[in-house]
PDB file of C-alpha atoms in Angstrom:
ATOM      1  CA  LEU A   3      16.244  13.993  -9.026  1.00  0.00           C
ATOM      2  CA  MET A   4      14.497  17.226  -8.553  1.00  0.00           C
ATOM      3  CA  PRO A   5      17.159  19.948  -9.136  1.00  0.00           C
ATOM      4  CA  ASP A   6      14.426  22.580  -9.002  1.00  0.00           C
ATOM      5  CA  ILE A   7      12.577  21.773  -6.173  1.00  0.00           C
ATOM      6  CA  THR A   8      13.666  23.824  -2.942  1.00  0.00           C
ATOM      7  CA  GLY A   9      12.233  23.717   0.362  1.00  0.00           C
ATOM      8  CA  LEU A  10      11.182  20.261   0.712  1.00  0.00           C
ATOM      9  CA  ASN A  11      10.641  18.864   3.853  1.00  0.00           C
ATOM     10  CA  LEU A  12      10.444  14.823   4.065  1.00  0.00           C
ATOM     11  CA  THR A  13       9.717  13.124   6.809  1.00  0.00           C
ATOM     12  CA  TRP A  14      10.127   9.514   7.381  1.00  0.00           C
ATOM     13  CA  ARG A  15       7.912   7.112   9.761  1.00  0.00           C
ATOM     14  CA  PHE A  16       7.441   3.522   9.436  1.00  0.00           C
ATOM     15  CA  ASP A  17       4.214   2.390  10.876  1.00  0.00           C
ATOM     16  CA  GLU A  18       5.286  -1.509  10.766  1.00  0.00           C
ATOM     17  CA  CYS A  19       2.013  -2.224   8.984  1.00  0.00           C
ATOM     18  CA  ILE A  20       0.137  -1.596  11.889  1.00  0.00           C
ATOM     19  CA  ASP A  21      -3.444  -0.334  11.021  1.00  0.00           C
ATOM     20  CA  ALA A  22      -3.780   2.312  13.736  1.00  0.00           C
ATOM     21  CA  LEU A  23      -0.171   3.799  13.479  1.00  0.00           C
ATOM     22  CA  SER A  24      -0.834   4.488   9.760  1.00  0.00           C
ATOM     23  CA  THR A  25      -4.320   6.072  10.558  1.00  0.00           C
ATOM     24  CA  ARG A  26      -2.603   8.192  13.548  1.00  0.00           C
ATOM     25  CA  ALA A  27       0.123   9.485  10.891  1.00  0.00           C
ATOM     26  CA  ILE A  28      -2.675  10.386   8.533  1.00  0.00           C
ATOM     27  CA  ILE A  29      -4.433  12.513  10.829  1.00  0.00           C
ATOM     28  CA  GLU A  30      -1.237  14.107  12.986  1.00  0.00           C
ATOM     29  CA  TYR A  31       0.017  14.601   9.201  1.00  0.00           C
ATOM     30  CA  SER A  32      -2.983  16.188   7.719  1.00  0.00           C
ATOM     31  CA  GLN A  33      -3.052  18.421  11.078  1.00  0.00           C
ATOM     32  CA  SER A  34       0.494  19.730  10.791  1.00  0.00           C
ATOM     33  CA  GLY A  35       0.353  21.393   7.305  1.00  0.00           C
ATOM     34  CA  ALA A  36       1.744  18.631   5.209  1.00  0.00           C
ATOM     35  CA  ASP A  37       0.942  18.664   1.627  1.00  0.00           C
ATOM     36  CA  VAL A  38       1.157  14.552   0.881  1.00  0.00           C
ATOM     37  CA  VAL A  39       1.611  11.528   2.572  1.00  0.00           C
ATOM     38  CA  LEU A  40       3.592   8.816   0.487  1.00  0.00           C
ATOM     39  CA  GLY A  41       2.286   5.424   1.740  1.00  0.00           C
ATOM     40  CA  PRO A  42       1.587   3.260   3.620  1.00  0.00           C
ATOM     41  CA  ALA A  43       2.955   0.426   1.878  1.00  0.00           C
ATOM     42  CA  CYS A  44       0.900  -2.399   3.381  1.00  0.00           C
ATOM     43  CA  SER A  45      -2.674  -3.418   2.055  1.00  0.00           C
ATOM     44  CA  GLN A  46      -4.913  -3.288   5.547  1.00  0.00           C
ATOM     45  CA  PRO A  47      -3.026  -0.290   6.812  1.00  0.00           C
ATOM     46  CA  ALA A  48      -3.825   1.600   3.609  1.00  0.00           C
ATOM     47  CA  ILE A  49      -7.561   1.075   3.549  1.00  0.00           C
ATOM     48  CA  GLN A  50      -7.928   2.503   7.067  1.00  0.00           C
ATOM     49  CA  ALA A  51      -5.371   5.442   6.103  1.00  0.00           C
ATOM     50  CA  GLY A  52      -7.347   5.552   2.948  1.00  0.00           C
ATOM     51  CA  THR A  53     -10.738   6.196   4.610  1.00  0.00           C
ATOM     52  CA  SER A  54      -9.022   8.516   7.206  1.00  0.00           C
ATOM     53  CA  ALA A  55      -7.583  10.478   4.314  1.00  0.00           C
ATOM     54  CA  SER A  56     -10.758  10.541   2.269  1.00  0.00           C
ATOM     55  CA  PHE A  57     -12.640  12.330   5.168  1.00  0.00           C
ATOM     56  CA  LEU A  58     -10.043  14.427   6.050  1.00  0.00           C
ATOM     57  CA  ASP A  59      -9.799  15.507   2.331  1.00  0.00           C
ATOM     58  CA  PHE A  60      -6.184  14.768   2.691  1.00  0.00           C
ATOM     59  CA  PRO A  61      -3.778  13.229  -0.262  1.00  0.00           C
ATOM     60  CA  ILE A  62      -1.842  10.222   0.240  1.00  0.00           C
ATOM     61  CA  VAL A  63      -0.149   8.434  -2.759  1.00  0.00           C
ATOM     62  CA  LEU A  64       0.202   4.586  -1.690  1.00  0.00           C
ATOM     63  CA  TRP A  65       3.853   3.321  -2.220  1.00  0.00           C
ATOM     64  CA  GLY A  66       3.330   0.348  -4.309  1.00  0.00           C
ATOM     65  CA  PRO A  67       0.399  -1.437  -5.873  1.00  0.00           C
ATOM     66  CA  PRO A  68      -2.672  -1.921  -3.895  1.00  0.00           C
ATOM     67  CA  TYR A  69      -3.239  -5.134  -3.506  1.00  0.00           C
ATOM     68  CA  GLN A  70      -7.078  -4.855  -2.216  1.00  0.00           C
ATOM     69  CA  GLN A  71      -9.256  -4.209  -4.695  1.00  0.00           C
ATOM     70  CA  VAL A  72     -11.272  -1.721  -2.653  1.00  0.00           C
ATOM     71  CA  LEU A  73      -8.391   0.869  -2.990  1.00  0.00           C
ATOM     72  CA  GLU A  74      -9.142   1.018  -6.674  1.00  0.00           C
ATOM     73  CA  ASP A  75     -12.599   2.691  -5.741  1.00  0.00           C
ATOM     74  CA  SER A  76     -12.102   6.298  -6.469  1.00  0.00           C
ATOM     75  CA  GLN A  77     -15.641   6.981  -4.972  1.00  0.00           C
ATOM     76  CA  ALA A  78     -14.664   5.343  -2.067  1.00  0.00           C
ATOM     77  CA  TYR A  79     -11.042   6.363  -1.571  1.00  0.00           C
ATOM     78  CA  PRO A  80     -11.290  10.047  -3.873  1.00  0.00           C
ATOM     79  CA  THR A  81      -7.845  11.308  -1.992  1.00  0.00           C
ATOM     80  CA  THR A  82      -5.866   7.867  -2.380  1.00  0.00           C
ATOM     81  CA  MET A  83      -3.759   7.159  -5.193  1.00  0.00           C
ATOM     82  CA  SER A  84      -1.220   4.728  -6.532  1.00  0.00           C
ATOM     83  CA  THR A  85       2.579   4.845  -7.593  1.00  0.00           C
ATOM     84  CA  SER A  86       1.974   1.364  -9.682  1.00  0.00           C
ATOM     85  CA  PHE A  87      -0.771  -0.587 -11.008  1.00  0.00           C
ATOM     86  CA  SER A  88      -3.098  -2.736  -9.004  1.00  0.00           C
ATOM     87  CA  ALA A  89      -2.268  -6.574  -8.238  1.00  0.00           C
ATOM     88  CA  ARG A  90      -5.350  -7.886 -10.513  1.00  0.00           C
ATOM     89  CA  PRO A  91      -3.439  -8.023 -13.969  1.00  0.00           C
ATOM     90  CA  ARG A  92      -0.597  -9.759 -11.909  1.00  0.00           C
ATOM     91  CA  ALA A  93      -2.893 -12.550 -10.888  1.00  0.00           C
ATOM     92  CA  ARG A  94      -4.427 -12.800 -13.982  1.00  0.00           C
ATOM     93  CA  ALA A  95      -0.998 -13.036 -15.622  1.00  0.00           C
ATOM     94  CA  VAL A  96      -0.136 -16.224 -12.644  1.00  0.00           C
ATOM     95  CA  VAL A  97      -3.821 -17.755 -14.269  1.00  0.00           C
ATOM     96  CA  GLU A  98      -2.549 -17.510 -18.133  1.00  0.00           C
ATOM     97  CA  LEU A  99       0.597 -19.101 -17.059  1.00  0.00           C
ATOM     98  CA  ALA A 100      -0.972 -21.997 -15.157  1.00  0.00           C
ATOM     99  CA  ARG A 101      -3.388 -22.440 -18.414  1.00  0.00           C
ATOM    100  CA  LYS A 102      -0.610 -22.480 -20.682  1.00  0.00           C
ATOM    101  CA  PHE A 103       1.628 -24.852 -18.987  1.00  0.00           C
ATOM    102  CA  GLN A 104      -1.538 -26.678 -18.043  1.00  0.00           C
ATOM    103  CA  TRP A 105      -0.466 -26.527 -14.450  1.00  0.00           C
ATOM    104  CA  THR A 106      -3.046 -28.149 -12.042  1.00  0.00           C
ATOM    105  CA  ASP A 107      -1.209 -27.449  -8.464  1.00  0.00           C
ATOM    106  CA  LEU A 108       0.050 -24.049  -7.735  1.00  0.00           C
ATOM    107  CA  THR A 109       1.403 -23.048  -4.519  1.00  0.00           C
ATOM    108  CA  PHE A 110       1.178 -19.416  -3.186  1.00  0.00           C
ATOM    109  CA  MET A 111       3.236 -18.625  -0.004  1.00  0.00           C
ATOM    110  CA  PHE A 112       2.344 -15.561   2.511  1.00  0.00           C
ATOM    111  CA  SER A 113       2.677 -14.696   5.809  1.00  0.00           C
ATOM    112  CA  THR A 114      -0.261 -13.558   7.862  1.00  0.00           C
ATOM    113  CA  GLU A 115       1.726 -12.454  10.774  1.00  0.00           C
ATOM    114  CA  ARG A 116       5.220 -10.567  11.273  1.00  0.00           C
ATOM    115  CA  ASP A 117       8.040 -12.565  11.438  1.00  0.00           C
ATOM    116  CA  VAL A 118      11.795 -11.830  12.218  1.00  0.00           C
ATOM    117  CA  LEU A 119      12.312 -14.452   9.665  1.00  0.00           C
ATOM    118  CA  VAL A 120      10.323 -12.808   6.979  1.00  0.00           C
ATOM    119  CA  GLY A 121      11.464  -9.450   7.609  1.00  0.00           C
ATOM    120  CA  ARG A 122       8.491  -7.609   5.544  1.00  0.00           C
ATOM    121  CA  CYS A 123       7.157  -4.710   7.538  1.00  0.00           C
ATOM    122  CA  LEU A 124       9.553  -4.882  10.362  1.00  0.00           C
ATOM    123  CA  PRO A 125      12.044  -2.224  10.974  1.00  0.00           C
ATOM    124  CA  PHE A 126      15.520  -2.236  10.234  1.00  0.00           C
TER     125      PHE A 126
END
């Protein structure tokens, strides 16, 4: 994928979508001489990590779309960017789809807690 790049050091750390672990990782990587952090993937930890990264003037690249609109605020999070578009266009698409087909009842399923049956944000 990157044939001209040599000397790349990639470190993997799974934060389990826990705010404190994400924030600690940003602080530790910024102090260790790292150039950038890719992540975190979950929204709330991304907000906390983005705040720390902003204070430290350290770049982070969110791995996935920012589901929290606040993460799109470049004034509040000047060192944070995302690898994909925000979730707002997706939400608008669902609304337009419901209008087009005149759906009046929609169900959104989500989990507010980590659960072994869900598998999201759990170590492999």
